[in-house]
Coordinates of C-alpha atoms (C1' of nucleotides) in Angstrom, one line a residue:
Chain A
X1 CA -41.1 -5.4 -7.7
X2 CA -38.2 -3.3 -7.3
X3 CA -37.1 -2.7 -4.4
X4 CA -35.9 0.9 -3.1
X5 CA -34.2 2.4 0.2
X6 CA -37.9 3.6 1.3
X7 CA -38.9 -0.4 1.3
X8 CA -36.3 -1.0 4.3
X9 CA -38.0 -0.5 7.5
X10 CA -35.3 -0.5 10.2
X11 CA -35.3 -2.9 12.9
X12 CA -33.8 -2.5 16.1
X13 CA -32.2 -6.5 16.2
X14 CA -30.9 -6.6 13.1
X15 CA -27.6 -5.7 11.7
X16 CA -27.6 -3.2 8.4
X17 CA -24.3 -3.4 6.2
X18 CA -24.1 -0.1 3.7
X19 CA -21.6 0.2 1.5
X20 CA -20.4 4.5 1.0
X21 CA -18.2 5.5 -1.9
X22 CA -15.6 7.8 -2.1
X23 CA -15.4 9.4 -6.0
X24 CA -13.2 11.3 -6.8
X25 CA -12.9 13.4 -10.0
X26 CA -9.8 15.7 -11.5
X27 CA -10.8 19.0 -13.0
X28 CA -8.8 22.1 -14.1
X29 CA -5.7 21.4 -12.0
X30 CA -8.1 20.2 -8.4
X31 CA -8.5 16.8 -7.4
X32 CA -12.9 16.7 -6.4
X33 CA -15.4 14.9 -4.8
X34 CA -18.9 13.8 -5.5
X35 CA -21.4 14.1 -3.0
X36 CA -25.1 14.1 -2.3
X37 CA -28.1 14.4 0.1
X38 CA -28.6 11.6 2.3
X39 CA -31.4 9.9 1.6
X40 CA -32.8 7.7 5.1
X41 CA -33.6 8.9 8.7
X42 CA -32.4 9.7 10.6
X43 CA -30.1 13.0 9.0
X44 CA -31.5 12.7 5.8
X45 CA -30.8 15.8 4.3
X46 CA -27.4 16.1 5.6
X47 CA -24.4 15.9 3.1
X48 CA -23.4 12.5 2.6
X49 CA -20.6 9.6 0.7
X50 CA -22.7 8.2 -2.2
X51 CA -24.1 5.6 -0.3
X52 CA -26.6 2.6 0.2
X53 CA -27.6 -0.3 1.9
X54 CA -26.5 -3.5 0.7
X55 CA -29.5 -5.7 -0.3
X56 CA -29.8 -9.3 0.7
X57 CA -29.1 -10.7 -2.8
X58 CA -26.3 -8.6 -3.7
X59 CA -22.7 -8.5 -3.0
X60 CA -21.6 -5.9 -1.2
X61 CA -19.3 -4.4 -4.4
X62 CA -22.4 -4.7 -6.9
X63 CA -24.5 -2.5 -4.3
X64 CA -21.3 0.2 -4.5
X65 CA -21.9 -0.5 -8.6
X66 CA -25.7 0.0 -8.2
X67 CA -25.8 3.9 -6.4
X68 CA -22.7 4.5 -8.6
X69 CA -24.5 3.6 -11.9
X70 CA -27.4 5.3 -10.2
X71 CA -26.1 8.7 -9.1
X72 CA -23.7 9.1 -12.6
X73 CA -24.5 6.7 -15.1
X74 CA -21.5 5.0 -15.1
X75 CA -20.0 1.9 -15.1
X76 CA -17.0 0.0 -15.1
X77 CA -15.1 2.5 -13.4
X78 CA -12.2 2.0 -10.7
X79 CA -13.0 1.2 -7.6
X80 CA -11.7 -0.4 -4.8
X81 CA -12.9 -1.5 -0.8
X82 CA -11.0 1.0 1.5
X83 CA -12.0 -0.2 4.8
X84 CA -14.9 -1.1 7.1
X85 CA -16.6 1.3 8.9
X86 CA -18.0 -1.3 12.0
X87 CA -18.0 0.6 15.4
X88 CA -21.4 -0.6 17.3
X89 CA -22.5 3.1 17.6
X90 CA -21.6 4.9 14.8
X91 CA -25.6 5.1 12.9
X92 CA -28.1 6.6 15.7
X93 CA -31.1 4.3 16.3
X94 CA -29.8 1.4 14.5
X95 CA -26.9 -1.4 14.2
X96 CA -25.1 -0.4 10.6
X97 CA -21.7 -1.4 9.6
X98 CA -20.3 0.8 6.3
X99 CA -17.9 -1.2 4.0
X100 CA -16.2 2.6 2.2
X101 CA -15.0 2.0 -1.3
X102 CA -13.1 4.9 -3.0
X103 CA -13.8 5.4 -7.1
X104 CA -11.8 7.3 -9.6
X105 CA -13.8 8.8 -12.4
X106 CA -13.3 10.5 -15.3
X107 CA -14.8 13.6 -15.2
X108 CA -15.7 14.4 -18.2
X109 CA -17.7 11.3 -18.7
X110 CA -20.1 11.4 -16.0
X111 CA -24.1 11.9 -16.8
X112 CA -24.9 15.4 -15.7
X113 CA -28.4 15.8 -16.1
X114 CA -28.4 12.3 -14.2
X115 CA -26.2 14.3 -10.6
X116 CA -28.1 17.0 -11.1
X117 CA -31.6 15.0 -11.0
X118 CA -30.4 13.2 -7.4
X119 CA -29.0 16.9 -6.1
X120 CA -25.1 15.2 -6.2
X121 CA -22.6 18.0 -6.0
X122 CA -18.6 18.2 -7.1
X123 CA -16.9 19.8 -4.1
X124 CA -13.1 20.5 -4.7
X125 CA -11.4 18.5 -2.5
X126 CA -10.4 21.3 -0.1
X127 CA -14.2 22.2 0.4
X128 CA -15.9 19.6 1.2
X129 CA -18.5 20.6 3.7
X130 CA -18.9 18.4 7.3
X131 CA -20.3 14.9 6.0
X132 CA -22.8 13.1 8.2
X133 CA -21.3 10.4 10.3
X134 CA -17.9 9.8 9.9
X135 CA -18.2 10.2 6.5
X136 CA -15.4 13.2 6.5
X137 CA -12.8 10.6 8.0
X138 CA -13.8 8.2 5.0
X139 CA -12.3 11.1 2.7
X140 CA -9.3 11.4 4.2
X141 CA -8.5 7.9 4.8
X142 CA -9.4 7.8 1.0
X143 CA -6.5 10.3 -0.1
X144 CA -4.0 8.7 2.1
X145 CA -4.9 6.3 0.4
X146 CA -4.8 6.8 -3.2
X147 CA -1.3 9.1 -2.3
X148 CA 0.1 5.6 -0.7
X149 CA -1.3 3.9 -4.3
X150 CA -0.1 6.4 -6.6
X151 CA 3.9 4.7 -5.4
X152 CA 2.9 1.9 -7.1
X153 CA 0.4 1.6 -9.5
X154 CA 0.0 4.8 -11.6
X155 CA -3.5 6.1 -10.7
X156 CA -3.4 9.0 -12.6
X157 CA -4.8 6.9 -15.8
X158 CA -8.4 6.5 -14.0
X159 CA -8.9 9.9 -13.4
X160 CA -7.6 11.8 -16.4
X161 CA -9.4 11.7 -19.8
X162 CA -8.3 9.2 -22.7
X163 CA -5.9 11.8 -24.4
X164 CA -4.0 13.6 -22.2
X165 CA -0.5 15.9 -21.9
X166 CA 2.5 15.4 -19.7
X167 CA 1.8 18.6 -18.0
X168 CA -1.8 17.3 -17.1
X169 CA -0.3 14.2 -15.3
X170 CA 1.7 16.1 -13.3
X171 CA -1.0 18.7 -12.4
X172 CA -2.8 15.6 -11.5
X173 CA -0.2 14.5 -9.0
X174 CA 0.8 18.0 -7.6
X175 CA -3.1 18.0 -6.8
X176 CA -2.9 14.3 -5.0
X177 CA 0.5 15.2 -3.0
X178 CA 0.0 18.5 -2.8
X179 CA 2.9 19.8 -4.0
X180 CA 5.0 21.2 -7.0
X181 CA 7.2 18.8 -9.0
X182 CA 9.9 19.3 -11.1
X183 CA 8.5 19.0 -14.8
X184 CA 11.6 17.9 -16.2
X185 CA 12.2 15.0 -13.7
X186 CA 8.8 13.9 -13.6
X187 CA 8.6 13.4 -17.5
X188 CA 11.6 11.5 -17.5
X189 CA 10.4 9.1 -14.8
X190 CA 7.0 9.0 -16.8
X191 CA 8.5 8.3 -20.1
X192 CA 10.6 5.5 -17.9
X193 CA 7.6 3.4 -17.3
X194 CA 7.2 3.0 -21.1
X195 CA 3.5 2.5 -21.1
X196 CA 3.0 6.0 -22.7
X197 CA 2.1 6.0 -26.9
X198 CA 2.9 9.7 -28.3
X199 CA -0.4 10.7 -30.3
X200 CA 0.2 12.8 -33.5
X201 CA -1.6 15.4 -31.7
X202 CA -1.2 18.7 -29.8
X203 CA -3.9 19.7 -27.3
X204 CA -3.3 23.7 -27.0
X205 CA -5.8 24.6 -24.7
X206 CA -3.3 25.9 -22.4
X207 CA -0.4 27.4 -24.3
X208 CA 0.4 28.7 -27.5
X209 CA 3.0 26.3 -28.5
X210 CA 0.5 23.3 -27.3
X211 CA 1.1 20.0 -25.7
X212 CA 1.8 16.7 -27.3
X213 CA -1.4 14.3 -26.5
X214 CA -0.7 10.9 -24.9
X215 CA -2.6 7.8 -24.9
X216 CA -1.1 4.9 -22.8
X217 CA -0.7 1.6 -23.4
X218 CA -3.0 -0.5 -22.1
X219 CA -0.8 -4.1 -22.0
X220 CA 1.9 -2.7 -21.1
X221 CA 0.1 -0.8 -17.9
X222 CA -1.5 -3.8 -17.1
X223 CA 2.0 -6.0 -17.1
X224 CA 3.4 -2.9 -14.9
X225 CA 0.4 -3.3 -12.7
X226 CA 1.3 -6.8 -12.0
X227 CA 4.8 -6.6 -11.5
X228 CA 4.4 -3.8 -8.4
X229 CA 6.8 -1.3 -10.0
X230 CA 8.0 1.7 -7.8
X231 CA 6.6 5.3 -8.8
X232 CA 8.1 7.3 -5.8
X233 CA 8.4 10.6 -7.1
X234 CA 9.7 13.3 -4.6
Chain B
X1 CA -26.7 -13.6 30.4
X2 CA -23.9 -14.2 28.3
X3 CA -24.8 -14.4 24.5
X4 CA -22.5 -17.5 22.8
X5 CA -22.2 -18.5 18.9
X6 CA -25.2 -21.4 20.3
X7 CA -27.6 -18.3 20.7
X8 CA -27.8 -17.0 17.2
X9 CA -30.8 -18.3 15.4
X10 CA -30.2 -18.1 12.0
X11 CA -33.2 -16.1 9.8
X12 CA -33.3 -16.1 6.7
X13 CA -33.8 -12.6 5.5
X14 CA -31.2 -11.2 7.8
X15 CA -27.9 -10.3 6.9
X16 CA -25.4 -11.3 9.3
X17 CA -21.6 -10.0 9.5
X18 CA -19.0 -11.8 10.4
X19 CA -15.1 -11.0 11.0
X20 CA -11.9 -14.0 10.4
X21 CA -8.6 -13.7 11.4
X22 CA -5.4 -15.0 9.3
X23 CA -3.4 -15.2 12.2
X24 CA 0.3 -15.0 11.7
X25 CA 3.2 -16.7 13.6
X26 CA 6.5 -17.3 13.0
X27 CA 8.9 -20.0 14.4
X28 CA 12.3 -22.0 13.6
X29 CA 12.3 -19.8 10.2
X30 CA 8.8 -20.9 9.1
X31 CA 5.5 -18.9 8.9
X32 CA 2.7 -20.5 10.5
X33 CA -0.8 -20.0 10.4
X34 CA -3.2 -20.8 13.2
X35 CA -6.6 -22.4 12.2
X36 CA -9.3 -24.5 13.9
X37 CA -12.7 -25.8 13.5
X38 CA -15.5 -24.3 12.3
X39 CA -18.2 -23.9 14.8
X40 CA -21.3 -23.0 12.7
X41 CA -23.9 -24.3 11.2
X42 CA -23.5 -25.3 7.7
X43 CA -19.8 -27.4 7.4
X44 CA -19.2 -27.4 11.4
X45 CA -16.1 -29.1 12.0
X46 CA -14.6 -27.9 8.6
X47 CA -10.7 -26.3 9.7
X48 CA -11.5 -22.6 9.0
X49 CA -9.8 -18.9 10.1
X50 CA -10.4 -18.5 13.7
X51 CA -13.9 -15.9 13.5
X52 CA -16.8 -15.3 14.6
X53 CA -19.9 -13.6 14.2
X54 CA -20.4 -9.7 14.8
X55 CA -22.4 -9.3 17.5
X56 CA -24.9 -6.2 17.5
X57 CA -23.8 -4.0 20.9
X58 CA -19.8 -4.7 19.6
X59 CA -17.6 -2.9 17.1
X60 CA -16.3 -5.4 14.4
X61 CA -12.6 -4.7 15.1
X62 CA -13.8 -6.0 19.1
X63 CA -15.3 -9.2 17.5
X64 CA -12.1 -10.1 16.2
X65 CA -10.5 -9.3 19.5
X66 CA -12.8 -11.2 21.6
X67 CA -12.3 -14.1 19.4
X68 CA -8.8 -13.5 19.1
X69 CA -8.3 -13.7 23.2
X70 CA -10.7 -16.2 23.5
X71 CA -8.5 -19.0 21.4
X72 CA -5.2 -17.8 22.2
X73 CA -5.7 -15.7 25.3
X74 CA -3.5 -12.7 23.8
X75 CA -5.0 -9.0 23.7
X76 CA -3.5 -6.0 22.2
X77 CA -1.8 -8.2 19.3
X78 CA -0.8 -6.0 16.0
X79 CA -4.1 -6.8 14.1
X80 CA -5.5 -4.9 11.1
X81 CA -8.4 -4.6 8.7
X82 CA -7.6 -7.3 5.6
X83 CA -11.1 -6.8 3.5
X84 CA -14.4 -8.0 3.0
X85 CA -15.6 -11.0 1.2
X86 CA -19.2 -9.8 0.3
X87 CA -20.7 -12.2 -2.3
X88 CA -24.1 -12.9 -1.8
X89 CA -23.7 -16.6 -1.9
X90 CA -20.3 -17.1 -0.4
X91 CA -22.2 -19.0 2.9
X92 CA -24.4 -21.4 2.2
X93 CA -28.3 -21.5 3.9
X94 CA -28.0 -17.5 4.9
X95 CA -26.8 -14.4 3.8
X96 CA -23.2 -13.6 5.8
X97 CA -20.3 -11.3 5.0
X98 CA -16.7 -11.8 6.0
X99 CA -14.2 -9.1 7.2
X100 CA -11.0 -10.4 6.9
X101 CA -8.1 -9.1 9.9
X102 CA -4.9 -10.5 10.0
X103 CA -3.0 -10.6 13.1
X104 CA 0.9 -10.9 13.5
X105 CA 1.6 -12.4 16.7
X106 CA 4.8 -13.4 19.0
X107 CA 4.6 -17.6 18.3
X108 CA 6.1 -18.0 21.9
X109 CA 3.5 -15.8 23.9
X110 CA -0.1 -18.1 23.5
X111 CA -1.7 -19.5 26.0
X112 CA -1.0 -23.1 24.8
X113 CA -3.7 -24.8 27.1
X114 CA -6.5 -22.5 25.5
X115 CA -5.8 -23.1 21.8
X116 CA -5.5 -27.0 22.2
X117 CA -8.8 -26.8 24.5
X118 CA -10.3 -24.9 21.5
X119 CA -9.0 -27.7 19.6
X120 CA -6.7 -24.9 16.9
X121 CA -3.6 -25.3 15.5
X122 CA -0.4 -23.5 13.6
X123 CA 0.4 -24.9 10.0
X124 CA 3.5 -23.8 8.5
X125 CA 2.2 -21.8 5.4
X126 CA 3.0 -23.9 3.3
X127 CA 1.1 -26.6 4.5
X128 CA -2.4 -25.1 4.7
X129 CA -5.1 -27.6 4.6
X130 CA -8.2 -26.6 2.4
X131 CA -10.1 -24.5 4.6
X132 CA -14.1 -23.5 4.8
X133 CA -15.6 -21.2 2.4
X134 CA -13.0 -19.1 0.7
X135 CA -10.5 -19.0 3.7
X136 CA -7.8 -20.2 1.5
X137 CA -8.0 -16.7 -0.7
X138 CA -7.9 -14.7 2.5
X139 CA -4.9 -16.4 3.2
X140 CA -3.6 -15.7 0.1
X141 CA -4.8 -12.4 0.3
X142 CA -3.4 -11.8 3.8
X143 CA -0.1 -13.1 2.6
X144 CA 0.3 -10.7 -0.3
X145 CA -0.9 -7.9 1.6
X146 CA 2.3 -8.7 4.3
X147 CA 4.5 -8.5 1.4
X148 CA 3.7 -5.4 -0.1
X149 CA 3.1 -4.3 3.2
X150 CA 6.8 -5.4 4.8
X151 CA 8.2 -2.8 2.1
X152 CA 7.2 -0.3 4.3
X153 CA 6.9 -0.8 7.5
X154 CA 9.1 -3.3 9.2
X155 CA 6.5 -6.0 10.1
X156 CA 9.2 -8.3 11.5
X157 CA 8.8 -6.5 14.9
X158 CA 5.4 -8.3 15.5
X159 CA 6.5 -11.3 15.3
X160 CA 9.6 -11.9 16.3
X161 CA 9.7 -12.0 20.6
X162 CA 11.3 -9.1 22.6
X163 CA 14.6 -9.8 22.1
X164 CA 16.0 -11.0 18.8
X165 CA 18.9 -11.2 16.4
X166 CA 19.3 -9.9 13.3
X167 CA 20.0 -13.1 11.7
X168 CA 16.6 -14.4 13.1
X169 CA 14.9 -11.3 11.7
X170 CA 16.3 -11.8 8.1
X171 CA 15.4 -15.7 8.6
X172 CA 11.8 -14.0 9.3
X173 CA 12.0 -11.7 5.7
X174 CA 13.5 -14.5 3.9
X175 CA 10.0 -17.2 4.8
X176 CA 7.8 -13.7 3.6
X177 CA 9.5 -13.5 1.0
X178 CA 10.1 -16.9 -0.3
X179 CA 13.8 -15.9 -0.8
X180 CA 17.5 -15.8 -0.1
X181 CA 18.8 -12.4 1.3
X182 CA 22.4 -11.4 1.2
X183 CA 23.4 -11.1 4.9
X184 CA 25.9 -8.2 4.9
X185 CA 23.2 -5.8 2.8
X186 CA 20.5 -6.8 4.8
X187 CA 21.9 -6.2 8.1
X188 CA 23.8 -2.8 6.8
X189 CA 19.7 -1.5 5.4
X190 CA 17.9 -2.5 8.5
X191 CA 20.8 -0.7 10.7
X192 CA 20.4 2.2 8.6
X193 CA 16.7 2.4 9.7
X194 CA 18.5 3.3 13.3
X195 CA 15.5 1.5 15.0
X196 CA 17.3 -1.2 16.4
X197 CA 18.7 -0.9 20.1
X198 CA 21.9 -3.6 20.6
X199 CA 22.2 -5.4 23.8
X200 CA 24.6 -6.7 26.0
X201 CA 23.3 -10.1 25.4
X202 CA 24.2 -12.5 22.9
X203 CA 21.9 -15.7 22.0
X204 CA 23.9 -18.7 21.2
X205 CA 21.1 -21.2 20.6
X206 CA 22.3 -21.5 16.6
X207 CA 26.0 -21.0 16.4
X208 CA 29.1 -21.4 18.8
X209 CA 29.9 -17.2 18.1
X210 CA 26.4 -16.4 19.6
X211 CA 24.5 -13.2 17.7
X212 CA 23.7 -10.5 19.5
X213 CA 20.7 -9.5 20.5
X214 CA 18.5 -6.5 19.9
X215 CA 15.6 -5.1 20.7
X216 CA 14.1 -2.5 18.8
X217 CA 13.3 1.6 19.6
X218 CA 9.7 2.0 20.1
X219 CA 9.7 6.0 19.9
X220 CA 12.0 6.0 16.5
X221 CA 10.3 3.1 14.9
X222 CA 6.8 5.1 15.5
X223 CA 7.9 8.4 14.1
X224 CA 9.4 5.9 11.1
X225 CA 6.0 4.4 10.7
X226 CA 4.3 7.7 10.1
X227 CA 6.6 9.2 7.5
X228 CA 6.4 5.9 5.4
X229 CA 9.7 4.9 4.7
X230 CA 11.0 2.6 2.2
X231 CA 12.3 -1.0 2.8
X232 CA 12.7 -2.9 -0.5
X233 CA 15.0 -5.6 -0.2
X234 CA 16.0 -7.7 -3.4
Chain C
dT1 C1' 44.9 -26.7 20.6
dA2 C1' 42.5 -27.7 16.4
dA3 C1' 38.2 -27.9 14.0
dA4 C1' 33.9 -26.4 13.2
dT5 C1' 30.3 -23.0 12.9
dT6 C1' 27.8 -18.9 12.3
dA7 C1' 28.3 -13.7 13.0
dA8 C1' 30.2 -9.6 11.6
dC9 C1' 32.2 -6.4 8.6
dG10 C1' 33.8 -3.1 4.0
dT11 C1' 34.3 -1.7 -0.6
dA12 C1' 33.9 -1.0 -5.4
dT13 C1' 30.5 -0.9 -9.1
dC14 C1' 26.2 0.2 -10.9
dA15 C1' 21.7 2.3 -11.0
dA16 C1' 18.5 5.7 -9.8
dT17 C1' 17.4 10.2 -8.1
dT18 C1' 18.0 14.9 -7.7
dA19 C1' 19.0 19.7 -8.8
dC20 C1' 19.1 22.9 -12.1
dA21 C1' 18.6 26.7 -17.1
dT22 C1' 17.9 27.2 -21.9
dT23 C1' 15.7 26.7 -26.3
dT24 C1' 11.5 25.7 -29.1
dA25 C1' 6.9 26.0 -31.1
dT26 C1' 3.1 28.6 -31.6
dT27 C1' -0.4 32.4 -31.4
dA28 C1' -1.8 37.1 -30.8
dT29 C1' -0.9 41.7 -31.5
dA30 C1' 1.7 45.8 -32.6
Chain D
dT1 C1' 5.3 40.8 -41.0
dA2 C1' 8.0 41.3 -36.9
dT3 C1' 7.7 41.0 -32.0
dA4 C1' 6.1 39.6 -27.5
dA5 C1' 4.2 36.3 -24.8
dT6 C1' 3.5 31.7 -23.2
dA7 C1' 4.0 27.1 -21.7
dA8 C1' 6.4 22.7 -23.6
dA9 C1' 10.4 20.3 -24.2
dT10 C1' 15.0 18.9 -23.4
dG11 C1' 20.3 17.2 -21.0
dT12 C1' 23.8 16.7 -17.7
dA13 C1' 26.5 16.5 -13.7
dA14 C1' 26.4 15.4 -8.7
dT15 C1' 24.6 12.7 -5.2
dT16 C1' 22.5 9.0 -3.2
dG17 C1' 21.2 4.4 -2.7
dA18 C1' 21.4 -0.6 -4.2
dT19 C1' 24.0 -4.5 -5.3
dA20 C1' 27.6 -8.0 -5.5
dC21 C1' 31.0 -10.2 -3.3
dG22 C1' 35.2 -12.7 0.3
dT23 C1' 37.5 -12.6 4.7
dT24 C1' 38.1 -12.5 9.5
dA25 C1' 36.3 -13.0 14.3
dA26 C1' 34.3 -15.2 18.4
dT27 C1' 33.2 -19.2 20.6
dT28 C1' 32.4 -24.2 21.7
dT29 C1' 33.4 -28.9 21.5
dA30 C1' 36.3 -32.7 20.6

DNA sequence: TAAATTAACGTATCAATTACATTTATTATA
DNA sequence: TATAATAAATGTAATTGATACGTTAATTTA
């Protein structure tokens, strides 16, 4: 029998661990969010992290997997723990500790007829509406996060689609940072990390003279990963 | 009436959180590690990170306090959020996830008589015995996490005492680190952070010159915290 | 007063970051 | 078919920060 979140009956004595993810999405220059309708009492209704309970025979990143998979389809996407969420009062009428994870997507690749089916909505990130809970402070503990990351491991890769331009990468981290870079410094440093491959392509959706496509290299990102290189960029 | 480990009864379809602590010292140019023994059903006796179980009236980050005082009798210790180790079958006989904390703490400030009542004691790093469940990886984990994290914030402060030198506090980088440090560069980058307040005093307990001692600027090493700087040392 | 010991200091070289302006490829339209 | 419009692509000089390296200073003990 499966099991659903209607099957949990709450208990006063016990202690509930959830798991509530953080996805973010890059589209047309903004960095977004996915979010949906809670979907247990008490405040169900209310605007909520993609969340869920963690089930007694799963660990607590396959339940993150589970609502992910269930809310877009997808799989094998980025995502990380942020923190635990573990004050004693922070669910009304009963004990519940949240373990946040934060996701980057690709999002283009999502399943929409899938979001639209569960009511999940793309907010840009400087419209999100009040969360339930503390959900709000999981986003921006999320962003500092990934703009703490992005130093050292080059997030932008998760987020963008396979092909991509220079000019997209750096719209990408003017959105995370939040502000303009110089094009010319930033492709250099880019090019520096050598884990880009030049495509024989142009993508000329957004100018006349079009942009050289990029693809990047995945053993090479991966050594670069390991090694903790340094992508300050000012 | 006073609830004690004794008092849980475990069930079987509960889920039960717990929090460890990689508790950090540092002494004589060693890292140590304070550990004792398990006192839980399955493996009691097994050396293991100082925890406990969540209780359901306390936050988690309050669990790790109270079990942090009640072994070493120190409160308001620098103490932060590690991760969670969440696999369904990482305790045997019951369903139990881990947060992680790791503590940084002042090696000459314990309440001695408390930890050897308790029966705990500091390992140099290196020296780690195997530990119950998967403590060994959150020592790993805590370890790498002070590493990257030492690049940024200057986590020598927690654990060196009040007053110190700055050869003591390179002593302290070098057993992170694994590595020699070139004195004259490491003394001229951490006085270029201008935290650092010189003394009058000198401590001659290593060399017939005496170094002097310093103690460090809480207000300016605060405002450095926030803006994030950058402390890479080679 | 000589020997021993660690602390303290400065500089020159190299590498990385920053600031900044022009030309190029292409398409649409006059 | 020539021209206008647009964003992409490129280079260099100045500045800043990181690294490598050897000598002198302060103090105690013998």
């Amino acid at each position: 029998m499966k099991i659903t979140e209607k099957d949990y009956y709450i208990q006063e004595d016990k202690m509930y661990v959830a798991t509530d993810c953080v996805i973010f999405g890059f589209d047309e220059g903004n960095l977004k969010l996915l979010i949906f309708k809670r979907r247990v009492k008490p405040l169900m209704g209310t605007w909520s992290l993609i969340g869920s309970f963690v089930r007694l025979q799963e660990d607590v990143s396959e339940a993150a997997e589970r609502v992910l998979k269930e809310i877009t389809g997808l799989e094998n996407v980025f995502m990380e723990e942020l923190k635990t969420y573990g004050t004693a009062n922070r669910d009304p009428g009963y004990r519940c500790i949240s373990i946040a994870q934060y996701a980057l997507i690709r999002i283009g690749e999502y399943d929409k007829e899938l979001v639209e089916r569960h009511g999940a909505h793309w907010y840009d990130i400087d419209d999100v509406p009040n969360l339930v809970l503390e959900h709000n402070q999981m986003v921006e503990d999320a962003l500092a996060r990934i703009r703490r990351k992005a130093r050292y491991k080059p997030i932008g890769f998760e987020l963008l689609p396979q092909k991509f331009t220079i000019p997209q990468l750096q719209r990408l981290y003017e959105a995370v940072y939040q502000k303009k870079l110089d094009a010319r410094n930033f492709r250099k440093k880019v090019l520096s990390l050598n884990v880009l491959i030049k495509l024989d392509e142009k993508d000329k959706s957004t100018s006349r003279r079009g942009a050289f496509l990029y693809k990047f290299d995945k053993s090479k990102y991966k050594k670069l990963q390991e090694s903790g290189f340094n992508f300050e960029i000012s």
